[in-house]
Short mmCIF file of C-alpha atoms in Angstrom, two decimals:
data_model
loop_
_atom_site.label_atom_id
_atom_site.label_comp_id
_atom_site.label_asym_id
_atom_site.label_seq_id
_atom_site.Cartn_x
_atom_site.Cartn_y
_atom_site.Cartn_z
CA MET B 1 169.80 51.47 195.83
CA ASN B 2 167.28 52.43 193.55
CA THR B 3 163.80 53.80 194.72
CA ILE B 4 162.41 50.36 194.18
CA LEU B 5 165.48 48.17 194.08
CA LYS B 6 168.22 47.75 196.40
CA TYR B 7 170.43 45.40 194.35
CA ILE B 8 173.72 43.88 193.80
CA CYS B 9 174.16 42.53 190.20
CA PRO B 10 176.79 41.40 187.80
CA ILE B 11 177.55 43.96 184.94
CA VAL B 12 179.04 43.14 181.61
CA LEU B 13 180.00 45.71 179.12
CA ALA B 14 182.94 43.70 177.89
CA ILE B 15 184.25 44.76 181.30
CA ALA B 16 182.77 44.21 184.86
CA LEU B 17 180.45 47.26 185.45
CA VAL B 18 179.28 48.17 188.83
CA ALA B 19 175.53 48.72 189.61
CA CYS B 20 175.68 47.31 192.05
CA GLY B 21 167.56 53.09 195.15
CA GLY B 22 151.16 62.16 204.99
CA SER B 23 151.24 65.55 206.59
CA ASN B 24 151.23 66.87 210.18
CA SER B 25 150.10 70.10 211.28
CA THR B 26 152.59 70.54 214.13
CA LYS B 27 156.31 70.78 213.35
CA SER B 28 158.64 68.78 215.43
CA GLU B 29 162.35 68.17 215.02
CA PRO B 30 163.74 65.49 217.31
CA ILE B 31 167.49 65.32 217.46
CA THR B 32 169.37 62.01 217.88
CA THR B 33 173.16 62.03 218.61
CA ALA B 34 175.23 59.22 217.08
CA SER B 35 175.98 56.39 219.36
CA ASP B 36 179.56 55.73 220.47
CA PRO B 37 180.43 52.05 219.54
CA THR B 38 183.47 52.25 221.86
CA ASP B 39 181.30 53.30 224.99
CA SER B 40 181.03 50.01 226.77
CA SER B 41 181.54 48.81 230.37
CA THR B 42 182.62 45.35 229.21
CA THR B 43 185.05 44.07 226.73
CA ILE B 44 183.48 43.10 223.46
CA THR B 45 185.20 41.28 220.62
CA GLN B 46 184.65 43.41 217.62
CA PRO B 47 183.59 41.55 214.48
CA GLU B 48 185.87 41.86 211.59
CA ALA B 49 185.29 44.94 209.42
CA VAL B 50 184.45 43.89 205.86
CA TYR B 51 184.40 46.15 202.84
CA ASN B 52 183.26 45.50 199.34
CA LEU B 53 185.21 48.69 198.54
CA HIS B 54 188.19 48.93 200.95
CA PRO B 55 188.74 52.51 202.34
CA ASP B 56 192.29 52.44 201.12
CA ASP B 57 190.93 52.04 197.43
CA VAL B 58 188.36 54.66 197.49
CA ALA B 59 190.59 57.44 196.12
CA GLU B 60 191.74 55.33 193.22
CA TYR B 61 188.15 54.26 192.53
CA VAL B 62 187.08 57.95 192.50
CA GLU B 63 189.79 58.97 190.02
CA GLU B 64 188.96 56.07 187.66
CA PHE B 65 185.30 57.16 187.78
CA LYS B 66 186.24 60.66 186.93
CA TYR B 67 188.37 59.50 184.04
CA LYS B 68 185.57 57.23 182.69
CA TYR B 69 182.86 59.95 183.25
CA ASP B 70 184.79 62.38 181.18
CA GLN B 71 184.62 59.97 178.28
CA LEU B 72 180.70 60.04 178.09
CA GLU B 73 179.61 61.93 174.95
CA LEU B 74 176.80 62.27 172.47
CA GLN B 75 177.29 63.25 168.94
CA ILE B 76 174.39 64.35 166.69
CA ASP B 77 175.43 64.92 163.01
CA GLY B 78 179.07 65.12 164.03
CA VAL B 79 178.36 67.92 166.83
CA GLN B 80 179.67 66.71 170.08
CA TYR B 81 177.88 67.24 173.43
CA ASP B 82 178.99 66.35 176.96
CA ILE B 83 176.33 64.37 178.95
CA SER B 84 175.42 64.09 182.52
CA VAL B 85 173.29 61.30 184.05
CA HIS B 86 169.87 62.66 185.09
CA SER B 87 168.21 59.51 186.49
CA THR B 88 167.73 55.79 185.92
CA ASP B 89 164.73 53.53 185.65
CA VAL B 90 165.75 50.00 186.45
CA LYS B 91 162.34 48.50 185.71
CA GLY B 92 162.00 50.46 182.48
CA LYS B 93 165.58 49.47 181.63
CA VAL B 94 166.57 52.99 180.63
CA VAL B 95 169.13 55.73 181.67
CA TYR B 96 168.07 59.45 181.30
CA ALA B 97 170.81 61.90 180.62
CA SER B 98 170.99 65.65 180.01
CA TYR B 99 172.98 67.49 177.50
CA GLU B 100 173.29 71.03 176.19
CA LYS B 101 170.03 71.08 174.19
CA GLY B 102 167.88 68.80 176.36
CA PHE B 103 167.71 65.20 177.28
CA LEU B 104 168.30 61.69 175.87
CA SER B 105 167.19 58.21 176.89
CA PHE B 106 169.10 54.99 176.09
CA GLY B 107 168.51 51.36 177.01
CA PHE B 108 170.29 49.50 179.73
CA ASP B 109 169.43 46.32 181.49
CA PHE B 110 170.66 46.75 184.98
CA ILE B 111 169.90 43.24 186.09
CA GLU B 112 171.89 41.60 183.28
CA GLY B 113 174.25 44.50 183.07
CA VAL B 114 174.13 44.99 179.34
CA PRO B 115 173.32 48.00 177.02
CA LEU B 116 170.13 47.74 174.98
CA ALA B 117 169.96 49.12 171.41
CA HIS B 118 167.56 51.89 171.64
CA LEU B 119 167.65 55.55 172.34
CA TYR B 120 165.91 58.88 171.72
CA VAL B 121 166.73 62.50 172.26
CA ILE B 122 164.49 65.37 173.30
CA GLU B 123 165.53 68.90 172.18
CA THR B 124 164.01 71.35 174.62
CA GLY B 125 164.50 74.52 176.37
CA THR B 126 163.15 73.14 179.79
CA GLY B 127 165.34 71.74 182.39
CA ASP B 128 162.48 69.44 183.70
CA LEU B 129 162.57 65.97 182.31
CA GLY B 130 158.87 65.47 183.00
CA ALA B 131 157.78 68.56 181.17
CA ALA B 132 160.19 67.76 178.23
CA GLN B 133 158.60 64.26 177.74
CA GLU B 134 155.26 66.18 177.12
CA GLU B 135 156.78 68.00 174.19
CA VAL B 136 155.67 65.78 171.38
CA ASP B 137 157.39 67.72 168.63
CA ALA B 138 160.70 67.88 170.54
CA TYR B 139 161.54 64.05 170.11
CA LEU B 140 164.20 62.64 167.80
CA PHE B 141 163.59 59.02 167.69
CA GLY B 142 166.50 56.51 167.10
CA TYR B 143 166.46 53.88 164.51
CA ASP B 144 168.96 51.33 163.14
CA ILE B 145 170.72 51.64 166.39
CA SER B 146 173.77 49.21 166.97
CA ILE B 147 176.18 48.71 169.82
CA GLU B 148 179.80 47.88 169.63
CA PHE B 149 182.54 47.78 172.35
CA ASP B 150 185.85 49.58 172.57
CA ASP B 151 187.79 48.81 175.70
CA ASP B 152 185.81 50.15 178.59
CA ASN B 153 183.19 51.88 176.42
CA ALA B 154 179.93 50.77 174.70
CA ILE B 155 179.27 52.84 171.55
CA TYR B 156 175.80 53.24 170.30
CA THR B 157 175.53 54.36 166.55
CA GLY B 158 172.55 54.89 164.27
CA ARG B 159 170.20 57.50 163.10
CA LEU B 160 167.59 59.97 164.63
CA ASN B 161 164.52 61.23 162.97
CA ASN B 162 162.03 64.01 164.17
CA THR B 163 158.41 64.72 163.59
CA ALA B 164 159.47 66.84 160.57
CA GLN B 165 161.18 63.94 159.08
CA GLN B 166 164.54 65.41 159.39
CA ASP B 167 167.31 62.85 159.70
CA TYR B 168 170.55 62.87 161.70
CA SER B 169 173.36 60.56 162.49
CA VAL B 170 173.90 59.82 166.22
CA ARG B 171 176.75 58.33 168.25
CA LEU B 172 176.68 57.86 172.11
CA VAL B 173 179.59 56.67 174.20
CA ILE B 174 178.86 55.23 177.58
CA ASN B 175 180.68 53.11 180.15
CA ASP B 176 180.29 51.91 183.77
CA SER B 177 180.44 55.32 185.18
CA VAL B 178 176.79 55.85 183.81
CA VAL B 179 175.71 53.15 186.14
CA SER B 180 177.51 54.21 189.16
CA SER B 181 177.29 58.03 188.87
CA GLY B 182 174.00 58.79 190.44
CA SER B 183 172.27 62.06 189.78
CA THR B 184 172.44 64.11 192.97
CA THR B 185 172.48 67.89 193.11
CA LEU B 186 173.86 69.72 196.11
CA ALA B 187 172.87 73.35 196.91
CA ILE B 188 174.39 75.39 199.86
CA GLU B 189 172.53 78.10 201.64
CA GLY B 190 174.28 79.32 204.77
CA THR B 191 175.06 76.48 207.13
CA ILE B 192 172.82 73.97 205.23
CA ALA B 193 173.54 71.85 202.16
CA THR B 194 170.58 70.34 200.42
CA VAL B 195 170.97 67.10 198.69
CA LYS B 196 168.47 65.48 196.31
CA GLY B 197 168.38 62.85 193.58
CA GLU B 198 169.77 59.34 193.17
CA LEU B 199 172.96 58.76 195.23
CA GLY B 200 176.14 57.46 193.63
CA THR B 201 179.86 58.32 193.00
CA LYS B 202 178.98 61.83 192.14
CA THR B 203 177.46 62.18 195.58
CA TYR B 204 180.70 61.11 197.22
CA ILE B 205 182.55 63.67 195.19
CA GLN B 206 180.03 66.40 196.11
CA ILE B 207 180.21 65.58 199.86
CA GLN B 208 183.90 65.35 199.74
CA ASP B 209 184.15 68.80 198.20
CA LEU B 210 181.63 70.17 200.62
CA VAL B 211 183.66 68.93 203.63
CA ASN B 212 186.92 70.28 202.28
CA ASN B 213 185.75 73.60 201.09
CA ASN B 214 182.65 74.68 203.08
CA PRO B 215 183.41 74.55 206.78
CA GLU B 216 180.48 76.80 207.58
CA VAL B 217 178.10 74.05 206.61
CA THR B 218 176.95 72.01 209.58
CA THR B 219 173.74 70.24 208.33
CA LEU B 220 173.05 68.04 205.34
CA LEU B 221 169.28 68.33 204.40
CA LEU B 222 168.11 65.19 202.47
CA GLN B 223 165.19 66.42 200.47
CA THR B 224 164.14 63.75 197.87
CA ILE B 225 166.50 60.77 197.75
CA THR B 226 165.29 57.92 195.42
CA GLY B 227 167.97 55.53 196.57
CA SER B 228 171.50 54.79 195.61
CA VAL B 229 172.86 53.02 192.39
CA ASP B 230 176.09 51.85 194.36
CA ASP B 231 175.86 50.69 197.86
CA ASP B 232 179.59 50.32 198.28
CA ILE B 233 180.57 54.08 197.48
CA ASN B 234 177.40 55.14 199.32
CA SER B 235 178.67 53.66 202.53
CA HIS B 236 181.93 55.70 202.09
CA THR B 237 179.88 58.88 201.51
CA GLY B 238 178.24 58.13 204.83
CA ARG B 239 181.55 57.80 206.45
CA LEU B 240 182.56 61.24 205.02
CA ILE B 241 179.48 62.67 206.77
CA ARG B 242 180.12 60.98 209.98
CA ASN B 243 183.83 61.99 210.12
CA ALA B 244 182.92 65.51 209.45
CA GLN B 245 180.46 65.45 212.26
CA LEU B 246 177.57 66.77 210.02
CA THR B 247 174.04 66.74 211.10
CA THR B 248 171.64 64.94 208.77
CA LYS B 249 168.00 66.12 208.53
CA VAL B 250 164.84 65.20 206.88
CA GLU B 251 162.09 67.82 206.92
CA LYS B 252 158.31 67.65 206.48
CA GLY B 253 158.06 66.80 202.73
CA SER B 254 161.35 65.00 202.49
CA ARG B 255 161.11 61.60 200.92
CA ILE B 256 164.13 59.31 201.46
CA TYR B 257 164.32 55.69 200.37
CA SER B 258 166.76 52.72 200.70
CA GLY B 259 170.26 54.20 200.34
CA GLY B 260 168.95 57.56 201.43
CA VAL B 261 168.21 56.10 204.75
CA ASP B 262 171.63 54.65 205.01
CA LEU B 263 173.00 58.09 204.55
CA PHE B 264 170.51 59.65 207.02
CA ALA B 265 171.96 57.26 209.62
CA SER B 266 175.41 58.53 209.12
CA GLY B 267 174.57 61.96 210.71
CA TYR B 268 176.67 62.73 213.76
CA GLN B 269 173.20 64.16 214.83
CA ARG B 270 170.03 63.16 213.09
CA VAL B 271 167.15 65.51 212.91
CA TYR B 272 163.68 64.10 211.88
CA GLU B 273 160.76 66.47 211.15
CA SER B 274 157.32 65.01 211.46
CA GLY B 275 155.81 64.40 207.95
CA ALA B 276 159.10 63.08 206.36
CA ILE B 277 158.90 59.70 204.61
CA VAL B 278 161.70 57.23 205.40
CA GLY B 279 161.42 54.08 203.27
CA VAL B 280 163.30 50.73 203.60
CA HIS B 281 163.38 47.39 201.93
CA SER B 282 165.51 44.39 201.01
CA TRP B 283 167.94 44.12 198.15
CA CYS B 284 168.46 41.74 195.25
CA CYS B 285 170.25 39.54 194.65
CA GLU B 286 173.02 37.29 195.76
CA SER B 287 173.25 33.85 193.90
CA GLY B 288 169.61 34.41 192.90
CA LYS B 289 168.39 35.11 196.44
CA THR B 290 167.17 38.41 197.84
CA ALA B 291 168.76 39.67 201.01
CA ASP B 292 165.88 38.55 203.31
CA GLN B 293 166.21 34.90 201.88
CA LEU B 294 169.83 34.66 202.92
CA SER B 295 170.84 33.50 206.37
CA GLU B 296 172.02 36.22 208.77
CA ASP B 297 175.55 34.79 208.73
CA ASP B 298 175.78 34.90 204.90
CA PRO B 299 178.94 36.77 203.84
CA ALA B 300 176.84 38.87 201.50
CA HIS B 301 175.58 40.90 204.50
CA LYS B 302 179.01 41.64 206.05
CA SER B 303 179.75 44.97 204.30
CA GLN B 304 176.42 46.49 205.14
CA LEU B 305 176.76 45.14 208.76
CA THR B 306 180.17 46.84 209.19
CA TYR B 307 178.65 50.19 207.96
CA PHE B 308 175.63 49.99 210.32
CA ARG B 309 177.80 49.03 213.31
CA GLU B 310 179.83 52.18 212.70
CA MET B 311 176.82 54.30 212.36
CA LEU B 312 174.35 52.95 215.05
CA GLY B 313 176.59 50.74 217.33
CA ASP B 314 177.41 47.07 217.63
CA GLU B 315 173.92 45.87 218.74
CA LEU B 316 171.49 48.38 217.21
CA GLY B 317 173.31 48.56 213.91
CA PRO B 318 172.87 44.86 212.84
CA GLU B 319 169.39 44.93 214.34
CA PHE B 320 168.41 47.83 212.14
CA TYR B 321 170.00 46.31 209.03
CA PHE B 322 168.12 43.17 209.42
CA PHE B 323 164.96 45.04 210.11
CA THR B 324 165.26 46.89 206.75
CA ILE B 325 165.75 43.85 204.65
CA ASN B 326 162.83 42.10 206.26
CA ALA B 327 160.51 45.12 206.32
CA ALA B 328 159.54 44.91 202.54
CA PRO B 329 160.60 42.89 199.41
CA PHE B 330 163.11 44.36 197.23
CA ASP B 331 160.58 45.59 194.74
CA SER B 332 158.44 47.45 197.24
CA ILE B 333 158.98 49.89 200.16
CA HIS B 334 158.12 50.05 203.83
CA GLU B 335 157.60 53.50 205.20
CA MET B 336 159.04 53.60 208.82
CA SER B 337 156.62 54.54 211.60
CA ASP B 338 157.51 57.04 214.25
CA GLU B 339 157.89 54.11 216.71
CA GLU B 340 160.38 52.31 214.38
CA MET B 341 162.27 55.59 214.01
CA SER B 342 162.61 55.96 217.71
CA LYS B 343 163.47 52.33 218.18
CA TYR B 344 166.47 52.56 215.95
CA LEU B 345 167.51 55.90 217.24
CA LEU B 346 166.65 57.71 213.93
CA LYS B 347 164.60 60.09 216.13
CA ASP B 348 163.91 60.82 219.69
CA ASP B 349 160.53 60.37 221.27
#
């Protein structure tokens, strides 16, 4: 889910790509413990669990992602650089990536699932993309950009020109790992691991490593989560968190949206600090319809319903899911109230 869009869309790169993401003077930290779906005094027929990405296939999916991600590269005048996805702008149809000397931006239509033939590079000493974009003389603008395909990869080639009229050749290799990677960073301090960025397959790998190698960590602090680029792997990231019995927390100043809320719901305990922003919305699209336009029994809902039943219980899980998709259109955001947070057990009163 992106900050604005929670979408499922077809991707074509000569292959099927996956892209489908106030203040309060008093500090309060209500704690909610995960519900136990098996705790019932009556026998309930469990709905069939449905997965767009089956748990048995996750390990293979992650290994394939790593293989493809290692193929991403930028060449400027024959000098090769590794690149790492920084962020995506669905509406702007661009992907931002970082490399050794700065940042680059290249075109990608997320809805149609096709690369677009434009790119530029920013050579800068700052690690802040916003600050780098203000450095007028740091730009190398692409021209005569063309795209061809080689197996799983899309290859951009062309020329770069800077403000001093210096000219360079450029070659950029991307594949579907760009779309599904996300851009999260994870920092550990004592018993708390802080996550921020856009959720994706990299997030799953980070959380898996955290669980396996940092047993002292008990709390996952979600700082600024713009959404997720791949709901399917994001749900499995949530399962890692739940199975490890990690507490998820949002603090005053945290801003979590869309897929970030899905991840918050996965906490074995959930801590909400007054002042945090928790934003939800619908997703787009299935057969040209947004999630809120589909009937509640539409098969497109089943994977998400399976996830929320696991996290919030058989009754509250589906109720919360349908609340989210009806709370705001896919291109907008509804910021949950304290009352709504309490109703769906995301905080205590």
